[in-house]
Amino acid sequence: MSSSSCASLEIVRVPCLSDNYGWIIHDPATKNTAVVDTPEAKPYQDELAKRGWKLTHILNTHHHWDHTGANEELKTDGVTVVGPIDEKPKIPGIDSAVGAGDVVAFGSTQATVMDVGGHTKGHIAYYFPDSKSVFVGDSLFALGCGRMFEGTPDQFWTSLKGLRELPDDTTVYCFGVLMGAVMNE
């Protein structure tokens, strides 16, 4: 497992399925810990146990099974599932539905929700400006963008332009592979 520190957050890459990475975000100040998307529970459970962290949040970027499939298995007492408002009926265990411009409180920091629709109509990203990091699900990959399943080309292009407008020192964490400053770890 690889980890990096971004301002107040510790971010850990977790291999999932046979060819993807998921992410654990930990705030050492408050001990809040989130996973971004949940294709399977065991890799996250193993990494959380190894580090002695207790899961408090699940941040879903969109409704596809390989991003929400382990929500209910990972959701225990005290775990809040956050996901896109436009996909709420399709997200297992969702507690808080959010949309573009909403702010998600997480420990001693917060994430701004970005609309990155195109892969799915309601796809969102979580941008942590204080930590200069964004979690984009399947809207971006190391060598391109996600496949357009539900959105339109114009919607996807608008989403990509919005991500492009983030500060240059933002590290992009996608589901498939890592992009940005910590790629060379």
C-alpha atoms as a printed R data frame, in Angstrom:
    type eleno elety resid chain resno       x      y       z
1   ATOM     1    CA   MET     A     1   0.000  0.000   0.000
2   ATOM     2    CA   SER     A     2   1.187  3.474  -0.819
3   ATOM     3    CA   SER     A     3   0.369  6.557   1.182
4   ATOM     4    CA   SER     A     4   0.938 10.270   0.975
5   ATOM     5    CA   SER     A     5   0.184 13.250   3.155
6   ATOM     6    CA   CYS     A     6  -1.733 16.170   1.716
7   ATOM     7    CA   ALA     A     7  -1.809 19.022   4.242
8   ATOM     8    CA   SER     A     8  -3.871 17.593   7.077
9   ATOM     9    CA   LEU     A     9  -4.940 14.361   5.358
10  ATOM    10    CA   GLU     A    10  -3.205 11.026   4.915
11  ATOM    11    CA   ILE     A    11  -4.233  9.301   1.690
12  ATOM    12    CA   VAL     A    12  -3.662  5.589   1.153
13  ATOM    13    CA   ARG     A    13  -3.931  3.736  -2.146
14  ATOM    14    CA   VAL     A    14  -5.621  0.335  -1.840
15  ATOM    15    CA   PRO     A    15  -5.581 -2.230  -4.682
16  ATOM    16    CA   CYS     A    16  -9.134 -3.388  -5.446
17  ATOM    17    CA   LEU     A    17 -10.581 -5.908  -7.859
18  ATOM    18    CA   SER     A    18  -7.930 -7.120 -10.281
19  ATOM    19    CA   ASP     A    19  -6.950 -3.830 -11.898
20  ATOM    20    CA   ASN     A    20  -8.090 -0.846  -9.839
21  ATOM    21    CA   TYR     A    21  -7.168  1.297  -6.873
22  ATOM    22    CA   GLY     A    22  -9.418  2.663  -4.200
23  ATOM    23    CA   TRP     A    23  -8.553  5.304  -1.641
24  ATOM    24    CA   ILE     A    24  -8.621  5.713   2.104
25  ATOM    25    CA   ILE     A    25  -8.532  9.269   3.438
26  ATOM    26    CA   HIS     A    26  -7.552  9.724   7.099
27  ATOM    27    CA   ASP     A    27  -7.601 12.901   9.152
28  ATOM    28    CA   PRO     A    28  -5.054 12.351  11.962
29  ATOM    29    CA   ALA     A    29  -6.392 15.327  13.943
30  ATOM    30    CA   THR     A    30  -9.920 13.940  14.306
31  ATOM    31    CA   LYS     A    31  -9.353 10.238  13.471
32  ATOM    32    CA   ASN     A    32 -12.089 10.462  10.815
33  ATOM    33    CA   THR     A    33 -11.465  7.962   8.017
34  ATOM    34    CA   ALA     A    34 -13.213  7.689   4.660
35  ATOM    35    CA   VAL     A    35 -13.053  5.299   1.755
36  ATOM    36    CA   VAL     A    36 -13.732  6.612  -1.727
37  ATOM    37    CA   ASP     A    37 -15.926  4.162  -3.641
38  ATOM    38    CA   THR     A    38 -16.369  0.563  -2.521
39  ATOM    39    CA   PRO     A    39 -15.853 -2.196  -5.095
40  ATOM    40    CA   GLU     A    40 -15.111 -4.794  -2.420
41  ATOM    41    CA   ALA     A    41 -14.836 -4.709   1.352
42  ATOM    42    CA   LYS     A    42 -11.885 -6.935   2.248
43  ATOM    43    CA   PRO     A    43  -9.012 -4.811   0.898
44  ATOM    44    CA   TYR     A    44 -10.337 -1.799   2.773
45  ATOM    45    CA   GLN     A    45 -11.023 -3.785   5.953
46  ATOM    46    CA   ASP     A    46  -7.512 -5.241   5.899
47  ATOM    47    CA   GLU     A    47  -5.847 -1.847   5.401
48  ATOM    48    CA   LEU     A    48  -8.003 -0.155   8.049
49  ATOM    49    CA   ALA     A    49  -7.175 -2.915  10.548
50  ATOM    50    CA   LYS     A    50  -3.463 -2.766   9.719
51  ATOM    51    CA   ARG     A    51  -3.416  0.971  10.443
52  ATOM    52    CA   GLY     A    52  -5.781  0.848  13.430
53  ATOM    53    CA   TRP     A    53  -8.213  3.242  11.759
54  ATOM    54    CA   LYS     A    54 -12.001  3.164  12.183
55  ATOM    55    CA   LEU     A    55 -14.121  3.909   9.127
56  ATOM    56    CA   THR     A    56 -16.424  6.930   9.537
57  ATOM    57    CA   HIS     A    57 -17.374  7.826   5.938
58  ATOM    58    CA   ILE     A    58 -17.938  6.286   2.517
59  ATOM    59    CA   LEU     A    59 -17.728  8.785  -0.339
60  ATOM    60    CA   ASN     A    60 -19.321  7.441  -3.510
61  ATOM    61    CA   THR     A    61 -18.641  9.195  -6.807
62  ATOM    62    CA   HIS     A    62 -21.325  7.417  -8.842
63  ATOM    63    CA   HIS     A    63 -23.718  4.476  -8.774
64  ATOM    64    CA   HIS     A    64 -21.884  1.714 -10.684
65  ATOM    65    CA   TRP     A    65 -21.530 -1.553  -8.743
66  ATOM    66    CA   ASP     A    66 -17.741 -1.368  -8.757
67  ATOM    67    CA   HIS     A    67 -18.030  1.903  -6.805
68  ATOM    68    CA   THR     A    68 -20.895  1.029  -4.432
69  ATOM    69    CA   GLY     A    69 -20.849 -2.778  -4.207
70  ATOM    70    CA   ALA     A    70 -19.429 -3.001  -0.692
71  ATOM    71    CA   ASN     A    71 -21.281 -0.039   0.834
72  ATOM    72    CA   GLU     A    72 -23.592 -2.159   2.943
73  ATOM    73    CA   GLU     A    73 -20.825 -4.506   4.099
74  ATOM    74    CA   LEU     A    74 -18.603 -1.599   5.144
75  ATOM    75    CA   LYS     A    75 -21.402  0.490   6.646
76  ATOM    76    CA   THR     A    76 -21.371 -0.177  10.365
77  ATOM    77    CA   ASP     A    77 -22.550  1.973  13.268
78  ATOM    78    CA   GLY     A    78 -21.279  5.495  12.843
79  ATOM    79    CA   VAL     A    79 -20.403  5.224   9.125
80  ATOM    80    CA   THR     A    80 -22.042  7.829   6.893
81  ATOM    81    CA   VAL     A    81 -22.474  7.068   3.184
82  ATOM    82    CA   VAL     A    82 -22.323 10.159   0.964
83  ATOM    83    CA   GLY     A    83 -23.142 10.088  -2.735
84  ATOM    84    CA   PRO     A    84 -24.537 12.002  -5.685
85  ATOM    85    CA   ILE     A    85 -28.061 13.318  -5.256
86  ATOM    86    CA   ASP     A    86 -28.983 12.530  -8.863
87  ATOM    87    CA   GLU     A    87 -28.115  8.859  -8.312
88  ATOM    88    CA   LYS     A    88 -29.445  8.471  -4.762
89  ATOM    89    CA   PRO     A    89 -31.961  5.695  -5.571
90  ATOM    90    CA   LYS     A    90 -29.154  3.577  -7.051
91  ATOM    91    CA   ILE     A    91 -26.658  3.894  -4.162
92  ATOM    92    CA   PRO     A    92 -26.926  1.260  -1.418
93  ATOM    93    CA   GLY     A    93 -26.994  2.605   2.146
94  ATOM    94    CA   ILE     A    94 -26.779  6.279   1.206
95  ATOM    95    CA   ASP     A    95 -27.316  8.693   4.112
96  ATOM    96    CA   SER     A    96 -26.388 12.027   2.574
97  ATOM    97    CA   ALA     A    97 -27.077 12.960  -1.047
98  ATOM    98    CA   VAL     A    98 -25.007 15.855  -2.382
99  ATOM    99    CA   GLY     A    99 -24.720 17.852  -5.572
100 ATOM   100    CA   ALA     A   100 -22.437 20.338  -7.270
101 ATOM   101    CA   GLY     A   101 -21.320 23.116  -4.948
102 ATOM   102    CA   ASP     A   102 -22.298 21.302  -1.767
103 ATOM   103    CA   VAL     A   103 -19.703 21.010   0.966
104 ATOM   104    CA   VAL     A   104 -19.010 17.721   2.736
105 ATOM   105    CA   ALA     A   105 -17.539 18.125   6.213
106 ATOM   106    CA   PHE     A   106 -14.824 15.597   6.912
107 ATOM   107    CA   GLY     A   107 -12.839 15.775  10.118
108 ATOM   108    CA   SER     A   108 -11.000 19.072  10.360
109 ATOM   109    CA   THR     A   109 -11.433 19.812   6.649
110 ATOM   110    CA   GLN     A   110 -14.099 19.777   3.980
111 ATOM   111    CA   ALA     A   111 -14.634 18.738   0.395
112 ATOM   112    CA   THR     A   112 -16.431 20.708  -2.267
113 ATOM   113    CA   VAL     A   113 -18.607 18.551  -4.499
114 ATOM   114    CA   MET     A   114 -17.994 18.955  -8.227
115 ATOM   115    CA   ASP     A   115 -20.334 17.879 -11.018
116 ATOM   116    CA   VAL     A   116 -18.261 15.646 -13.299
117 ATOM   117    CA   GLY     A   117 -21.148 13.992 -15.117
118 ATOM   118    CA   GLY     A   118 -20.526 12.161 -18.359
119 ATOM   119    CA   HIS     A   119 -19.466  8.666 -17.324
120 ATOM   120    CA   THR     A   120 -22.812  8.652 -15.535
121 ATOM   121    CA   LYS     A   121 -25.258 11.557 -15.559
122 ATOM   122    CA   GLY     A   122 -24.882 12.288 -11.853
123 ATOM   123    CA   HIS     A   123 -21.166 11.515 -11.372
124 ATOM   124    CA   ILE     A   124 -19.477 13.756  -8.784
125 ATOM   125    CA   ALA     A   125 -15.957 14.398  -7.537
126 ATOM   126    CA   TYR     A   126 -14.762 15.442  -4.068
127 ATOM   127    CA   TYR     A   127 -12.311 18.355  -4.102
128 ATOM   128    CA   PHE     A   128 -10.343 19.012  -0.895
129 ATOM   129    CA   PRO     A   129  -8.833 22.477  -1.545
130 ATOM   130    CA   ASP     A   130  -6.882 22.589   1.747
131 ATOM   131    CA   SER     A   131  -5.183 19.318   0.840
132 ATOM   132    CA   LYS     A   132  -4.870 20.112  -2.866
133 ATOM   133    CA   SER     A   133  -6.511 16.817  -3.787
134 ATOM   134    CA   VAL     A   134  -9.516 15.694  -5.807
135 ATOM   135    CA   PHE     A   135 -11.136 12.256  -5.972
136 ATOM   136    CA   VAL     A   136 -12.689 11.839  -9.408
137 ATOM   137    CA   GLY     A   137 -13.955  8.244  -9.606
138 ATOM   138    CA   ASP     A   138 -14.236  7.262 -13.277
139 ATOM   139    CA   SER     A   139 -14.369 10.740 -14.777
140 ATOM   140    CA   LEU     A   140 -10.582 10.676 -15.353
141 ATOM   141    CA   PHE     A   141  -7.922  8.006 -15.753
142 ATOM   142    CA   ALA     A   142  -4.161  8.280 -16.142
143 ATOM   143    CA   LEU     A   143  -4.372  8.334 -19.926
144 ATOM   144    CA   GLY     A   144  -7.845  9.680 -20.584
145 ATOM   145    CA   CYS     A   145 -11.370  9.894 -19.295
146 ATOM   146    CA   GLY     A   146 -13.922  7.272 -18.358
147 ATOM   147    CA   ARG     A   147 -16.265  5.707 -20.852
148 ATOM   148    CA   MET     A   148 -19.436  7.696 -21.494
149 ATOM   149    CA   PHE     A   149 -22.310  5.430 -20.409
150 ATOM   150    CA   GLU     A   150 -25.152  7.813 -19.629
151 ATOM   151    CA   GLY     A   151 -24.038 11.393 -20.161
152 ATOM   152    CA   THR     A   152 -23.674 13.439 -23.289
153 ATOM   153    CA   PRO     A   153 -20.471 14.584 -24.987
154 ATOM   154    CA   ASP     A   154 -21.228 18.208 -24.051
155 ATOM   155    CA   GLN     A   155 -21.808 17.246 -20.404
156 ATOM   156    CA   PHE     A   156 -18.577 15.260 -20.268
157 ATOM   157    CA   TRP     A   157 -16.574 18.032 -21.940
158 ATOM   158    CA   THR     A   158 -17.927 20.574 -19.432
159 ATOM   159    CA   SER     A   159 -16.891 18.215 -16.605
160 ATOM   160    CA   LEU     A   160 -13.387 17.789 -17.967
161 ATOM   161    CA   LYS     A   161 -12.995 21.551 -18.389
162 ATOM   162    CA   GLY     A   162 -14.068 22.026 -14.755
163 ATOM   163    CA   LEU     A   163 -11.404 19.575 -13.582
164 ATOM   164    CA   ARG     A   164  -8.840 21.280 -15.810
165 ATOM   165    CA   GLU     A   165  -9.561 24.570 -14.012
166 ATOM   166    CA   LEU     A   166  -8.404 23.222 -10.646
167 ATOM   167    CA   PRO     A   167  -5.061 24.603  -9.451
168 ATOM   168    CA   ASP     A   168  -2.040 23.010 -11.141
169 ATOM   169    CA   ASP     A   169  -0.745 21.628  -7.832
170 ATOM   170    CA   THR     A   170  -3.894 19.542  -7.286
171 ATOM   171    CA   THR     A   171  -3.276 15.805  -7.071
172 ATOM   172    CA   VAL     A   172  -5.923 13.821  -8.937
173 ATOM   173    CA   TYR     A   173  -6.969 10.480  -7.448
174 ATOM   174    CA   CYS     A   174  -8.965  8.328  -9.850
175 ATOM   175    CA   PHE     A   175 -10.298  4.847  -9.351
176 ATOM   176    CA   GLY     A   176  -8.148  3.046 -11.880
177 ATOM   177    CA   VAL     A   177  -4.711  4.518 -11.347
178 ATOM   178    CA   LEU     A   178  -2.990  7.391  -9.626
179 ATOM   179    CA   MET     A   179  -2.271 10.659 -11.396
180 ATOM   180    CA   GLY     A   180  -0.382 13.714 -10.257
181 ATOM   181    CA   ALA     A   181   2.327 14.525  -7.793
182 ATOM   182    CA   VAL     A   182   2.441 11.232  -5.898
183 ATOM   183    CA   MET     A   183   2.635  9.013  -8.988
184 ATOM   184    CA   ASN     A   184   6.371  8.488  -8.586
185 ATOM   185    CA   GLU     A   185   6.239  7.034  -5.063
